[in-house]
PDB file of C-alpha atoms in Angstrom:
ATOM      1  CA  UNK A   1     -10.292 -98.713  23.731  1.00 50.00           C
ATOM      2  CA  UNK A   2      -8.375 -95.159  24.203  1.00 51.00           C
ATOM      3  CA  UNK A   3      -5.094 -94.919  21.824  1.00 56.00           C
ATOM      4  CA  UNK A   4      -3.381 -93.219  24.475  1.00 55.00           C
ATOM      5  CA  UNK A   5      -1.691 -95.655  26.970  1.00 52.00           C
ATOM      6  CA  UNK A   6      -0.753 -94.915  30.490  1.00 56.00           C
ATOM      7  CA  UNK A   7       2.779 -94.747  31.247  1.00 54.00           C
ATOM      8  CA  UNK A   8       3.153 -97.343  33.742  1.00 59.00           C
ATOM      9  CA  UNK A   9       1.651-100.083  30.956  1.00 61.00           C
ATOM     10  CA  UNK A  10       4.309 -98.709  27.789  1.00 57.00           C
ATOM     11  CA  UNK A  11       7.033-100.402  27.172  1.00 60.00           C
ATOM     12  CA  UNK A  12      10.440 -98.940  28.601  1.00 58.00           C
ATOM     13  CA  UNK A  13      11.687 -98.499  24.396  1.00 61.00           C
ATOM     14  CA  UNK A  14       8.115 -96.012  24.270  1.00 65.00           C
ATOM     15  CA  UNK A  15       9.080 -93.966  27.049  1.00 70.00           C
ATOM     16  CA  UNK A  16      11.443 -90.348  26.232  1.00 71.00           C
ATOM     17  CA  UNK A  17      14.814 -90.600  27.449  1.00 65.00           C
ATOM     18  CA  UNK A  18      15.053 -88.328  30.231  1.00 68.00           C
ATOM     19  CA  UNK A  19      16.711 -84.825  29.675  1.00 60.00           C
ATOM     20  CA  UNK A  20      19.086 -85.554  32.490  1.00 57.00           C
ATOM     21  CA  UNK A  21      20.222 -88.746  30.762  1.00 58.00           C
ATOM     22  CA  UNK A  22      21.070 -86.811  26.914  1.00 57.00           C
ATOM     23  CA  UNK A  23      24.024 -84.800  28.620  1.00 55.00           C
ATOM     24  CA  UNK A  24      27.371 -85.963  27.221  1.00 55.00           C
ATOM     25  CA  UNK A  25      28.916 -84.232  30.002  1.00 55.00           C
ATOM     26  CA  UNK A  26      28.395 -84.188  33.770  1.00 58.00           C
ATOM     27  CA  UNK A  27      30.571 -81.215  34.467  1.00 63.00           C
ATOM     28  CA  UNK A  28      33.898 -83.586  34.582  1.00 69.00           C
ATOM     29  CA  UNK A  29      37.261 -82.659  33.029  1.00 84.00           C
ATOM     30  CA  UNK A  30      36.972 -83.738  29.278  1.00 89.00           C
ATOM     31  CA  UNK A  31      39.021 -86.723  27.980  1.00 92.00           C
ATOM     32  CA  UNK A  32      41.248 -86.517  24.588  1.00 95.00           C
ATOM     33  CA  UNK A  33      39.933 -90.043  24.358  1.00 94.00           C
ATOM     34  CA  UNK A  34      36.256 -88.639  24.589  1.00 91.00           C
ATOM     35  CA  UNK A  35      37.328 -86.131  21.886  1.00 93.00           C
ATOM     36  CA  UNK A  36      38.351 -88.782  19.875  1.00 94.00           C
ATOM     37  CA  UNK A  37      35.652 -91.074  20.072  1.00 92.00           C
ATOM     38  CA  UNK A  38      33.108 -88.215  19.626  1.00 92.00           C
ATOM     39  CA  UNK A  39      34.345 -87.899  15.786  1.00 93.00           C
ATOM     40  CA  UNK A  40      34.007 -91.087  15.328  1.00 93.00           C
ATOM     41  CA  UNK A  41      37.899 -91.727  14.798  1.00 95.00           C
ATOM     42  CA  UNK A  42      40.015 -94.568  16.110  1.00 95.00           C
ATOM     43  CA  UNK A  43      42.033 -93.991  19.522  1.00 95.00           C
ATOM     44  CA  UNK A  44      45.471 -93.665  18.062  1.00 96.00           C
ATOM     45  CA  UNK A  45      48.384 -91.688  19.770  1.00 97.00           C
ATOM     46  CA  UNK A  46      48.183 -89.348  16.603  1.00 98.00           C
ATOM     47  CA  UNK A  47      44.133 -88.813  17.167  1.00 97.00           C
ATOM     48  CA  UNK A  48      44.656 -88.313  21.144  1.00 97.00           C
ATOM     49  CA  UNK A  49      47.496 -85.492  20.085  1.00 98.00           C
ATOM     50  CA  UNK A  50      44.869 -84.025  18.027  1.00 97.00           C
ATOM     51  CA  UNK A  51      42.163 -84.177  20.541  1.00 97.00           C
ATOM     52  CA  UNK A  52      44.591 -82.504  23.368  1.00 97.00           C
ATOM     53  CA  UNK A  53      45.483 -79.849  21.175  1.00 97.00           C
ATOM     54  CA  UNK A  54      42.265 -79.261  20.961  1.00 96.00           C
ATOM     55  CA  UNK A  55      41.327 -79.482  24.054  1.00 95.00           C
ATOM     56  CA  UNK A  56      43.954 -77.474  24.602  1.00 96.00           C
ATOM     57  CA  UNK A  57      42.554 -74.238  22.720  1.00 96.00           C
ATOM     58  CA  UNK A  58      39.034 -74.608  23.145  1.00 94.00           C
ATOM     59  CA  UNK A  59      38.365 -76.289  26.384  1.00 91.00           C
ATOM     60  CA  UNK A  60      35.703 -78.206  27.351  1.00 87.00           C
ATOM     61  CA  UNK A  61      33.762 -77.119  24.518  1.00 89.00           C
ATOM     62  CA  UNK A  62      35.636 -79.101  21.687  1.00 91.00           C
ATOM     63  CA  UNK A  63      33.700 -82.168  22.855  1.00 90.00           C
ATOM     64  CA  UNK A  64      30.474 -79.661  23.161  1.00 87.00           C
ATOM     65  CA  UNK A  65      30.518 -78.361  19.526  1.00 89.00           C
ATOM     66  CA  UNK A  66      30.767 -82.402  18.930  1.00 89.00           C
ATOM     67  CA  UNK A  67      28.067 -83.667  19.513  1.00 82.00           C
ATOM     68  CA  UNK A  68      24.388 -82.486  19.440  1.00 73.00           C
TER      69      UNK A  68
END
């Protein structure tokens, strides 16, 4: 019996996640609240200032340079 197994008989857990699918962003306005979650910080009023500030000065790519 071959090692290899064809796609169709793996289990979905064995199969690579789809480039599409690894994309935090779909091109959407970014969220403090995404901002916040991304650093792995609660969702408090201070932490959702934080995020909009810098959101604020760098755009959509503070949530980029967050995550890989």
């Amino acid at each position: 019996m071959s090692t290899s197994e064809p796609d169709a008989s793996r289990s979905p857990e064995d199969r690579a996640t789809p480039d599409a699918l690894l994309h935090a962003r779909t091109g959407t306005e970014v969220a403090p609240e995404d901002v916040v979650l991304a650093t792995g910080r609660d969702v408090t009023p201070e932490n959702l200032e934080w995020a909009r500030r810098k959101i604020a000065a760098e755009g959509a790519a503070a949530l980029d340079k967050l995550l890989p």
